[in-house]
Coordinates of C-alpha atoms and ligand atoms in Angstrom, one line a residue:
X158 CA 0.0 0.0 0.0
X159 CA 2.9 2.4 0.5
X160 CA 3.4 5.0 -1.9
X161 CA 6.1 4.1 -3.9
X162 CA 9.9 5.9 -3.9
X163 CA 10.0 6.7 -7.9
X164 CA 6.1 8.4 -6.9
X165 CA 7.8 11.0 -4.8
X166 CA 10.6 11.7 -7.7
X167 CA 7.8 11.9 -9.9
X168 CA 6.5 14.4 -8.3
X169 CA 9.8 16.8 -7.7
X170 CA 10.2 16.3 -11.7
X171 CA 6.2 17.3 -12.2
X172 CA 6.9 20.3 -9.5
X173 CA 10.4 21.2 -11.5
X174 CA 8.4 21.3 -15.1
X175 CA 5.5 23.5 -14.0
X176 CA 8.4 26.2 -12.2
X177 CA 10.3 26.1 -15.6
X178 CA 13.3 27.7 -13.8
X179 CA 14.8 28.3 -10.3
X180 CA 15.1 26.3 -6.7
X181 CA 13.0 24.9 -4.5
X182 CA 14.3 24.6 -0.6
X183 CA 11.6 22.7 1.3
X184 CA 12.4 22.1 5.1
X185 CA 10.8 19.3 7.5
X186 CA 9.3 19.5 11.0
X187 CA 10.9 19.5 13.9
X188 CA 10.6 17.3 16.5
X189 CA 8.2 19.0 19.4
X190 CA 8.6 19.0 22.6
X191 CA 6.3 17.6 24.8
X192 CA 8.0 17.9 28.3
X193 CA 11.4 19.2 29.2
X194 CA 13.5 17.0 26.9
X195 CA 10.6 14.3 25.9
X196 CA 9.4 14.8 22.7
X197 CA 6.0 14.1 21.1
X198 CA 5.7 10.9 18.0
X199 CA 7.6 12.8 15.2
X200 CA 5.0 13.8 12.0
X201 CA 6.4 15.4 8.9
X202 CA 5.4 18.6 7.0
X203 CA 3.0 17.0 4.7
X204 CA 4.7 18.9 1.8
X205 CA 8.2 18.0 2.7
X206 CA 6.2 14.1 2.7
X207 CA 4.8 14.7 -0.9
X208 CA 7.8 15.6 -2.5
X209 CA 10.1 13.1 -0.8
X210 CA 9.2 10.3 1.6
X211 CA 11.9 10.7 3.1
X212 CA 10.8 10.9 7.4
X213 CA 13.1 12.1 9.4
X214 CA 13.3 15.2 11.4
X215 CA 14.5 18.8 10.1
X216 CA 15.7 17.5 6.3
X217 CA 15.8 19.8 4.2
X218 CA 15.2 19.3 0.0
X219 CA 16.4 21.3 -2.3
X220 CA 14.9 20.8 -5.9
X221 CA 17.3 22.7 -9.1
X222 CA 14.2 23.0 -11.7
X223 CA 16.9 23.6 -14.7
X224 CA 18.6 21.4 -15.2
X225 CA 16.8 18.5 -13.5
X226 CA 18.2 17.7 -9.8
X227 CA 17.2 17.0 -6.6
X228 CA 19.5 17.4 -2.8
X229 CA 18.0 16.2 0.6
X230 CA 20.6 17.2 3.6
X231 CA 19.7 14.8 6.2
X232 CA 21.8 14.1 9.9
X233 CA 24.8 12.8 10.4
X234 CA 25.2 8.3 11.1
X235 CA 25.6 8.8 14.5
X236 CA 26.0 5.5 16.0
X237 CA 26.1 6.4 19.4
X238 CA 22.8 8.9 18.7
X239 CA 21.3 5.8 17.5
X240 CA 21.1 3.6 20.6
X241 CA 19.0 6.4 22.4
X242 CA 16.9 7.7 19.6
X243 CA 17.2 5.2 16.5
X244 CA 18.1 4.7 13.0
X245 CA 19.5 7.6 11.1
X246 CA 20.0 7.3 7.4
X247 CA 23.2 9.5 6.9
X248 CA 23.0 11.8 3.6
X249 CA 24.4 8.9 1.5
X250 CA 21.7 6.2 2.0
X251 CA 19.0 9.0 2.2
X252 CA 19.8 9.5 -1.3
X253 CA 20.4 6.0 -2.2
X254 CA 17.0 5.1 -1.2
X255 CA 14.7 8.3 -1.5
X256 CA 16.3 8.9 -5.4
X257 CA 17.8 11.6 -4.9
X258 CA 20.9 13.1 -7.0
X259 CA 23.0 14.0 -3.8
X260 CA 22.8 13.0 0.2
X261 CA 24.3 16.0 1.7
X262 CA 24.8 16.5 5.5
X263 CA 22.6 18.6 7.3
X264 CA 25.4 20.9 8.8
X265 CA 26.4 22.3 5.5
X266 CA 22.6 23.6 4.5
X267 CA 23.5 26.9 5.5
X268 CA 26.4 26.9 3.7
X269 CA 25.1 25.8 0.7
X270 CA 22.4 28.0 0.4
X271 CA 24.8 31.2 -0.8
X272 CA 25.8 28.8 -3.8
X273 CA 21.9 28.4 -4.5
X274 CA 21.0 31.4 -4.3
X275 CA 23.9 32.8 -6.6
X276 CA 23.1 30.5 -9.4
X277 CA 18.9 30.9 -9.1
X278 CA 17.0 34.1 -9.3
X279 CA 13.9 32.8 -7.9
X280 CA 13.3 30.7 -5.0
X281 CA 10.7 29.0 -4.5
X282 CA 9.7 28.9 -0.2
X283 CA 6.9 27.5 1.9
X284 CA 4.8 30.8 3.3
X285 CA 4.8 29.2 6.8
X286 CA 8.1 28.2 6.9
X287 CA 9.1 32.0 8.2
X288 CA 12.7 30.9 9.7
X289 CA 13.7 29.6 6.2
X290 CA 12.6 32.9 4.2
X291 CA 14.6 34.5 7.1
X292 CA 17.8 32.5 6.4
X293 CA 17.4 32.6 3.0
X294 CA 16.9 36.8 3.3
X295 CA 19.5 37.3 5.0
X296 CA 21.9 35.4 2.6
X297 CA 20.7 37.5 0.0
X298 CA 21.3 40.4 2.2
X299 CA 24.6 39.0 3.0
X300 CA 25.6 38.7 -0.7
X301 CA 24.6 41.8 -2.0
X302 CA 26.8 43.5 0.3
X303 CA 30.0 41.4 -0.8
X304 CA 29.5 43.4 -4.1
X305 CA 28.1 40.3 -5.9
X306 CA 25.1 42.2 -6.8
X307 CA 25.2 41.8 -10.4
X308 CA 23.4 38.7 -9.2
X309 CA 21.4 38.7 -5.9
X310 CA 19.6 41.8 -6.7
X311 CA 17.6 40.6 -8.8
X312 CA 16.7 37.2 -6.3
X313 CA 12.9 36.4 -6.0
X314 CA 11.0 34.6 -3.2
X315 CA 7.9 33.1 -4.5
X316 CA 5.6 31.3 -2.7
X317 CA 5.7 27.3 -3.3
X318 CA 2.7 26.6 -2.1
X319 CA 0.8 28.0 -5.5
X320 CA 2.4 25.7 -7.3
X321 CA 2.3 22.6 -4.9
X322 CA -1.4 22.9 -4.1
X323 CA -3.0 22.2 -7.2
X324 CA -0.6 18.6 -7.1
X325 CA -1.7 18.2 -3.9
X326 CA -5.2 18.8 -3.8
X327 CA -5.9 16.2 -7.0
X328 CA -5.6 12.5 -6.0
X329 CA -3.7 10.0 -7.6
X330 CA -4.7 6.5 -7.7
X331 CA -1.9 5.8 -5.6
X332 CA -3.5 8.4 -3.2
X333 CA -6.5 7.1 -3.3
X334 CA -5.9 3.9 -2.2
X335 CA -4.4 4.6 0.7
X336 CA -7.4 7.4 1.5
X337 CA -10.1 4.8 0.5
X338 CA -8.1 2.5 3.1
X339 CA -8.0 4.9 5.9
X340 CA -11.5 5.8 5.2
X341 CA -12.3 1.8 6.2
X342 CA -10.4 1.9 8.8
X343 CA -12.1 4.9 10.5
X344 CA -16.0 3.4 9.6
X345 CA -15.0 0.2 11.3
X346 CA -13.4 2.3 14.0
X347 CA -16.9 4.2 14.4
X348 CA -19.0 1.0 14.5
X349 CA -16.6 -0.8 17.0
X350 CA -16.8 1.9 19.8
X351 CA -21.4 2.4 18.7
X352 CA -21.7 -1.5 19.5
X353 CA -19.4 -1.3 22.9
X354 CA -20.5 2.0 24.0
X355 CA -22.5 2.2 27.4
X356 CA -23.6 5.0 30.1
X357 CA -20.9 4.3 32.9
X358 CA -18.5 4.7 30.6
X359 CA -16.1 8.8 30.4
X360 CA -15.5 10.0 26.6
X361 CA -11.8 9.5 27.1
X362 CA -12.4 5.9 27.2
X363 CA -14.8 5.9 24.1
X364 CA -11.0 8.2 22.7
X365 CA -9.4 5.3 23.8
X366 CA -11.3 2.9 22.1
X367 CA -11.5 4.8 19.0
X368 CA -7.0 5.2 19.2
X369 CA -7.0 1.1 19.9
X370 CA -8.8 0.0 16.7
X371 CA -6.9 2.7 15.0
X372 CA -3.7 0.8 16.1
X373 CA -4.6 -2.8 15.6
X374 CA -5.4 -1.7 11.8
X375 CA -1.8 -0.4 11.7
X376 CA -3.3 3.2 11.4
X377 CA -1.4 4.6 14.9
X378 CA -2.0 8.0 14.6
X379 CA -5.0 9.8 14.4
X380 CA -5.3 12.3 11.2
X381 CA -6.9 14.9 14.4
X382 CA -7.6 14.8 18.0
X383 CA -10.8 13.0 18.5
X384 CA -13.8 15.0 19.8
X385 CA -15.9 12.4 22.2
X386 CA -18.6 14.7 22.4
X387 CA -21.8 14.0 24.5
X388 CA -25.2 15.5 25.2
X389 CA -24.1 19.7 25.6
X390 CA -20.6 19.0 24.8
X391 CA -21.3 18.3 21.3
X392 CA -22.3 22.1 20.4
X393 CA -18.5 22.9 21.3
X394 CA -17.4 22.4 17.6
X395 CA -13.8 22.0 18.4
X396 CA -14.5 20.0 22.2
X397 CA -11.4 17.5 22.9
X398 CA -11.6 17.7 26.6
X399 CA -13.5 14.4 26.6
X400 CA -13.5 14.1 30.1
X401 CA -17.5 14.3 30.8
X402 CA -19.1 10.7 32.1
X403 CA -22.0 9.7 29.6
X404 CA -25.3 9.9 30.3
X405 CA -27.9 7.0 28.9
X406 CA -30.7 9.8 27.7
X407 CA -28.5 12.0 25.8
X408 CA -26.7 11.8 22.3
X409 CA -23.1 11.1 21.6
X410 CA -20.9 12.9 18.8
X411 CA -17.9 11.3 17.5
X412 CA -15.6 13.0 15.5
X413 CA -12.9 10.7 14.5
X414 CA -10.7 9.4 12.2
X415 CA -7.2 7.4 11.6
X416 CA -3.9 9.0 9.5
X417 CA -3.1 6.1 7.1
X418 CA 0.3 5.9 5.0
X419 CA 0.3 10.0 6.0
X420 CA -3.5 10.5 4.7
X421 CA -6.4 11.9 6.7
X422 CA -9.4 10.2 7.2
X423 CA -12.5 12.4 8.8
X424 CA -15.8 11.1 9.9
X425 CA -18.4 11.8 12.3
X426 CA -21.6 10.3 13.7
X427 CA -24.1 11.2 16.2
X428 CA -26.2 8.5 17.5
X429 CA -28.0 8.2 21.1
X430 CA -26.2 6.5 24.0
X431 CA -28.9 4.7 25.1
X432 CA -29.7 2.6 22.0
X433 CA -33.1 4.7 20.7
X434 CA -33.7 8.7 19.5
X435 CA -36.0 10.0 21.4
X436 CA -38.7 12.1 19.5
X437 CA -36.9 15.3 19.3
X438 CA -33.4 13.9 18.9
X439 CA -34.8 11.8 15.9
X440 CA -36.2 15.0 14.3
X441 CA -33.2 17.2 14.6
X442 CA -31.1 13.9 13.4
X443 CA -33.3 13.6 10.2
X444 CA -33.2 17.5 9.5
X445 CA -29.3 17.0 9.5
X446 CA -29.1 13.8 7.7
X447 CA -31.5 14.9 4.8
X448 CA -29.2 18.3 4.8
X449 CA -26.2 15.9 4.1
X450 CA -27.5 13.8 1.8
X451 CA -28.8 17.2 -0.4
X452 CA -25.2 18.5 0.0
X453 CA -23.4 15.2 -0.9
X454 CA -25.5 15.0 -4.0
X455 CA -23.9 18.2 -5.0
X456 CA -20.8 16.6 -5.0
X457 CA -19.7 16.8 -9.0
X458 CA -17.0 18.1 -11.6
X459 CA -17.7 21.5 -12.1
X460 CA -20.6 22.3 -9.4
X461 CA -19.0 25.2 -7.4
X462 CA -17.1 24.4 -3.6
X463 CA -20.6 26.7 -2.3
X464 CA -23.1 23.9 -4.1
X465 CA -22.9 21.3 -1.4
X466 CA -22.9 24.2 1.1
X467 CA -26.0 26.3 0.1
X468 CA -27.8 22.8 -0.4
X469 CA -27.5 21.4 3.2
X470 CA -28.3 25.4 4.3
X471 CA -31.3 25.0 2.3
X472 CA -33.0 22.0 4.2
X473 CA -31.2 23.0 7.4
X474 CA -33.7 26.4 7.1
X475 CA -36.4 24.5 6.1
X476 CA -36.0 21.9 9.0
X477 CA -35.6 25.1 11.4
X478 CA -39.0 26.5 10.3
X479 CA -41.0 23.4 10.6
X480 CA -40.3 22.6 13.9
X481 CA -41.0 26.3 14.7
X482 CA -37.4 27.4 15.9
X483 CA -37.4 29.7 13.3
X484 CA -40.1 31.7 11.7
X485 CA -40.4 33.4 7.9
X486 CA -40.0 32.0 5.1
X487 CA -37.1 29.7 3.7
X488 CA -35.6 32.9 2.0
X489 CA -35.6 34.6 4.7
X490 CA -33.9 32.8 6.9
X491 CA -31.2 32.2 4.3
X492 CA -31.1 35.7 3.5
X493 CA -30.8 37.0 6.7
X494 CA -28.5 34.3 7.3
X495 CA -30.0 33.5 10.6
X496 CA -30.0 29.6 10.4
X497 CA -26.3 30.5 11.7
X498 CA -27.4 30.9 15.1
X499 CA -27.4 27.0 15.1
X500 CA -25.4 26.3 12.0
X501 CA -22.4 28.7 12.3
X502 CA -19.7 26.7 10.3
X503 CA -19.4 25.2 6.8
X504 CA -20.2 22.5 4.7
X505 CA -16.9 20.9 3.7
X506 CA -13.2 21.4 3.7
X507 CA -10.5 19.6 1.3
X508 CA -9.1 16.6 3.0
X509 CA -5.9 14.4 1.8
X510 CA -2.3 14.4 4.0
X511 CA -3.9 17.5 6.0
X512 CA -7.5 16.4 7.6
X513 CA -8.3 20.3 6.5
X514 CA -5.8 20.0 3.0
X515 CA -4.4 22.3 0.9
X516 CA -5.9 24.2 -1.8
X517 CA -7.9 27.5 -2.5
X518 CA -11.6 27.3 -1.7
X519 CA -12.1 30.7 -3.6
X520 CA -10.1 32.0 -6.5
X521 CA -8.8 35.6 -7.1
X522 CA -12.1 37.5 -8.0
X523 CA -13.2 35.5 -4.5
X524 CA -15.5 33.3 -6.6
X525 CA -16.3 29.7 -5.4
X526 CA -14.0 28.0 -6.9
X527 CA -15.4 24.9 -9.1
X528 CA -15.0 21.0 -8.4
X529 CA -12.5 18.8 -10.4
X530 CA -12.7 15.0 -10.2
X531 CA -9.6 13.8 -7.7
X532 CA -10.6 16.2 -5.2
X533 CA -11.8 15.0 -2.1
X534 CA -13.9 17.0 0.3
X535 CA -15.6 16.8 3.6
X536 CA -19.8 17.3 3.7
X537 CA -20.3 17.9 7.6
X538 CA -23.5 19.8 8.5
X539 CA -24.5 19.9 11.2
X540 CA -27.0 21.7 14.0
X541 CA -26.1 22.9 17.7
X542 CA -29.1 24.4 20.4
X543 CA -27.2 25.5 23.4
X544 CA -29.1 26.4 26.5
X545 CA -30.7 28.8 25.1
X546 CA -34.4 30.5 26.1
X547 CA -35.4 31.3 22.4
X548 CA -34.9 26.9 21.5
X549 CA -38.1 24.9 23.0
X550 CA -36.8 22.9 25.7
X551 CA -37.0 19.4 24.2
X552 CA -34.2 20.6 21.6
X553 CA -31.5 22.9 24.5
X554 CA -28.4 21.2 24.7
X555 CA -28.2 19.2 21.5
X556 CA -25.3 19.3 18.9
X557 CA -25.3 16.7 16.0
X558 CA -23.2 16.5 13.2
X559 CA -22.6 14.0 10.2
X560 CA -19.5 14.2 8.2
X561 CA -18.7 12.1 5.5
X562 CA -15.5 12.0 2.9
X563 CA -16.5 12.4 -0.7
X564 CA -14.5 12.1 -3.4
X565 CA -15.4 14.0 -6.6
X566 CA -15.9 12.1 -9.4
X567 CA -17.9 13.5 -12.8
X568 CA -21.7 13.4 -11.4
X569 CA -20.7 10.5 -9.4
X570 CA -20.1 11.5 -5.9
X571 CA -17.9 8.6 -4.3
X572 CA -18.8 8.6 -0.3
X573 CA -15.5 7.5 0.6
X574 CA -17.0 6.4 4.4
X575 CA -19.9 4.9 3.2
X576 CA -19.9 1.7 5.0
X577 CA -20.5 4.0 8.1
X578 CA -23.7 3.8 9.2
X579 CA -26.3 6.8 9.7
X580 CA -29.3 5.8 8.9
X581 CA -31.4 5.7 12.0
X582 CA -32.5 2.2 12.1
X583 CA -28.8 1.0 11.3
X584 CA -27.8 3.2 14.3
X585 CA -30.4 1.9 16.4
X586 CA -29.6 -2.2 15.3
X587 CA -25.9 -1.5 16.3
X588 CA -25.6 0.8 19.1
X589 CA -24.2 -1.5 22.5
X590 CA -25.5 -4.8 20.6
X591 CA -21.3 -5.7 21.1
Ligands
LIG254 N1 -12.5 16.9 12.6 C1 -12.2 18.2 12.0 C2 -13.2 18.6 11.1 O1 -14.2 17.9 10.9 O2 -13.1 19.5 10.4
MN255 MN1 -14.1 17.7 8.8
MN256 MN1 -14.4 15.9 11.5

C-alpha cells in the first residue's frame, strides 16, 4: 500500500516542469517537545512528505528545476545517537534510497544555500516556513553587500505553495488507495466503539477505544484529536476535553478518524447513547441527515465548492422552520442568514495528507471555486441548540453533526466512508449490541 519511492521523484520532476526555472528549498518539522527533553511521535510537514518520503526530522530538500536535480541534507550516522533515539540514514543512504541526485549533511545547509542562491534568481519557499525565508533573506542580504550584486539583486522569493497545491489537492490512484483505506479503517473504527459504547463509561475511554482500533489496523496516529462529544458537549465544535461521564438519555458525537500511510481520514456520527432517539433527537437527526444527503448529492465536476454548502443550508432552514425554531419563510432565513445561530460553520473542507488539506476554496475574484474529479472533500453539516431560552426545551443542549469523505468524481459522488452507518435504524440495530 505504501506509496512508492519513484512516486515522490515523480512528483519533484512534475513540480520542477510546471516552475520552468529556479530552486525549491523545502524544510521538515521538527521534533516538538512535549515535556522538558521528551518529545511528542515525530509527523512530517505533509509537503516535505509529498515531495520526498523521506521521514526524518529537520531535512531539508532542495529541488534545481533547470537542469533537472534534486538534494536532501539529512543528519549525520551517529551510531552512538542511535542507541537512544534510533536509526539515522546518513545523507548517503537517504539519497540511495529516496532517489535523490546527492545525500548531503545537514550541517552544510547553510552553507550551501549562498551557492543556490547565486546561481537561481527565484526561489521558491513555503509561506509558513518563516525561519527559512529569514535565512534565506539574509543570505541574499549578505551577498549583495559582498558586491556580488550583479546577481542577488535581482533574487525572488515566490511562494511554493501556489504551485504545490493544485498537485496536492488532486488524488492519484496511488493516493487514493491509501485514502479509501483509511477511510475503512475509520468506519470500522466508528462502529466498533457504537456497539461497545455504554452509560458508565467517560468520553476518554470511548478516545481510547476509537486510538485502539486505530492501532490494531496499523493506522497509529489519528489524522486529528478526536472529539468524544456528549449530550451539551457536542455544540463545542472543536471539544477534545472528553472528560465528561456519559449519560444513557443524551446523544453522543464522534468526531474521528485514523492518519493512514500519512492520509487523513475524517468522519463523524451522532447517535444516542442509550440505544433509541428520542422524538426530538430523531427530528433534529433527520433535519441533518437529509441536509447531508442534499449536499453530498452536490458533489460533481464542475458544481461550485458553495453547491454542497448552500444545499445542506437550504434544508437546514427549512428543518428550522418546521419545527418552529425559526419563523419566515425559507428565504428569509437564508437571506438574513439567521440559520447561523445554530449552524455557524461550513459545509466541507478539502481533506488528503492534512485532515483540513491544501488548496484554494475561492479563486482571485473571491468566486467559489469549481470542483475537479480527484478532489476529495468533507460534507459535515450539522445543528447545535445550546441552553438557550429562544430553542423549545425538548431541543436545549443538543449538537449533531454528520460528516462524511467524498470524493469528486464526474456526477458520481464517491462517499469514501460509506460503509459507516447513519441511517437511523442502522444506528439503532448496532448501538451496544457488542
Ligand atoms: N475533525 C475536524 C473537522 O471535521 O473539520
Ligand atoms: Mn471535517
Ligand atoms: Mn471531522
Amino acid at each position: 500500500m505504501i506509496i512508492r519511492n519513484v512516486v515522490y521523484k515523480q512528483r519533484r520532476k512534475q513540480l520542477a516542469k510546471i516552475l520552468g526555472d529556479g530552486v525549491v528549498i523545502i524544510r521538515n518539522s521538527s521534533d516538538q517537545v512535549r515535556s522538558n527533553d521528551t518529545t511528542f511521535p515525530f509527523r512530517s510537514n505533509s509537503y516535505f512528505h509529498y515531495f520526498s518520503g523521506f521521514p526524518e526530522s529537520n531535512a531539508v530538500m532542495v529541488i534545481n528545476c533547470k537542469p533537472f536535480s534534486a538534494w536532501i541534507f539529512s543528519k549525520t550516522k551517529d551510531k552512538t545517537k542511535e542507541i537512544w533515539d534510533g536509526f539515522i540514514y546518513g545523507p548517503k543512504e537517504a539519497a540511495r534510497k529516496f532517489l535523490f541526485d546527492q545525500g548531503l549533511d545537514l550541517k552544510h545547509f547553510d552553507d550551501s544555500i549562498s551557492d543556490l542562491l547565486a546561481k537561481n534568481s527565484k526561489v521558491y519557499l513555503l509561506q509558513e516556513d518563516l525561519n527559512l525565508r529569514d535565512l534565506v533573506s539574509k543570505k541574499l542580504n549578505h551577498l549583495s553587500n559582498n558586491k556580488r550584486a550583479d546577481v542577488f539583486l535581482k533574487n525572488e522569493i515566490i511562494s511554493l505553495n501556489t504551485f504545490a497545491d493544485p498537485m496536492r489537492s488532486i488524488k492519484s490512484a496511488d493516493e487514493l488507495k491509501v485514502i479509501r483505506h483509511a477511510a475503512n479503517i475509520s468506519s470500522k473504527a466508528h462502529q466498533f466503539v457504537m456497539a461497545n459504547i455504554h452509560a458508565d463509561s467517560f468520553e476518554y475511554q470511548i478516545e481510547a477505544r476509537l486510538k485502539y482500533f486505530f492501532g490494531v489496523h496499523n493506522a497509529r496516529n489519528e489524522a486529528y484529536s478526536s472529539i468524544v462529544a456528549s449530550g451539551k458537549n457536542a455544540c463545542i465544535l472543536h471539544y477534545i476535553n472528553n472528560q465528561s461521564k456519559l449519560n444513557e438519555s443524551e446523544l453522543i458525537l464522534i468526531d474521528a478518524g485514523c492518519e493512514y500511510e500519512g492520509y487523513a481520514s475524517d468522519i463523524t456520527r451522532t447517535f444516542p447513547i442509550g440505544g433509541k432517539f428520542s422524538k426530538p433527537q430523531r427530528d433534529l437527526y433527520s433535519i441533518v441527515l437529509e441536509a447531508q444527503k442534499a449536499a453530498i448529492a452536490q458533489v460533481k465536476k464542475n458544481n461550485s465548492f458553495n453547491d454542497p454548502h448552500f444545499a445542506a443550508v437550504k434544508v437546514l432552514a427549512q428543518g428550522l422552520k418546521d419545527l418552529k425554531i425559526l419563523q419566515g419563510s425559507v428565504n428569509s432565513i437564508i437571506e438574513k442568514e439567521e440559520y447561523k445561530k445554530f449552524y455557524m460553520h461550513r459545509t466541507s473542507h478539502w481533506m488528503g495528507l492534512d485532515v483540513h488539506d491544501v488548496g484554494d476554496y475561492f479563486d482571485h475574484r473571491g468566486k467559489p471555486v469549481k470542483l475537479k474529479n480527484g478532489q476529495i472533500l468533507t460534507i459535515e453539516p450539522g445543528l447545535y441548540f445550546s441552553d438557550d431560552r429562544s430553542v423549545p426545551k425538548a431541543f436545549r443542549n443538543i449538537g449533531i453533526r454528520i460528516e462524511d469523505d467524498v470524493l469528486v468524481n464526474n456526477s458520481h459522488p464517491e462517499v469514501l466512508t460509506s460503509s459507516c452507518p447513519k441511517e437511523i435504524d442502522e444506528l439503532e440495530s448496532i448501538i451496544g449490541k457488542g
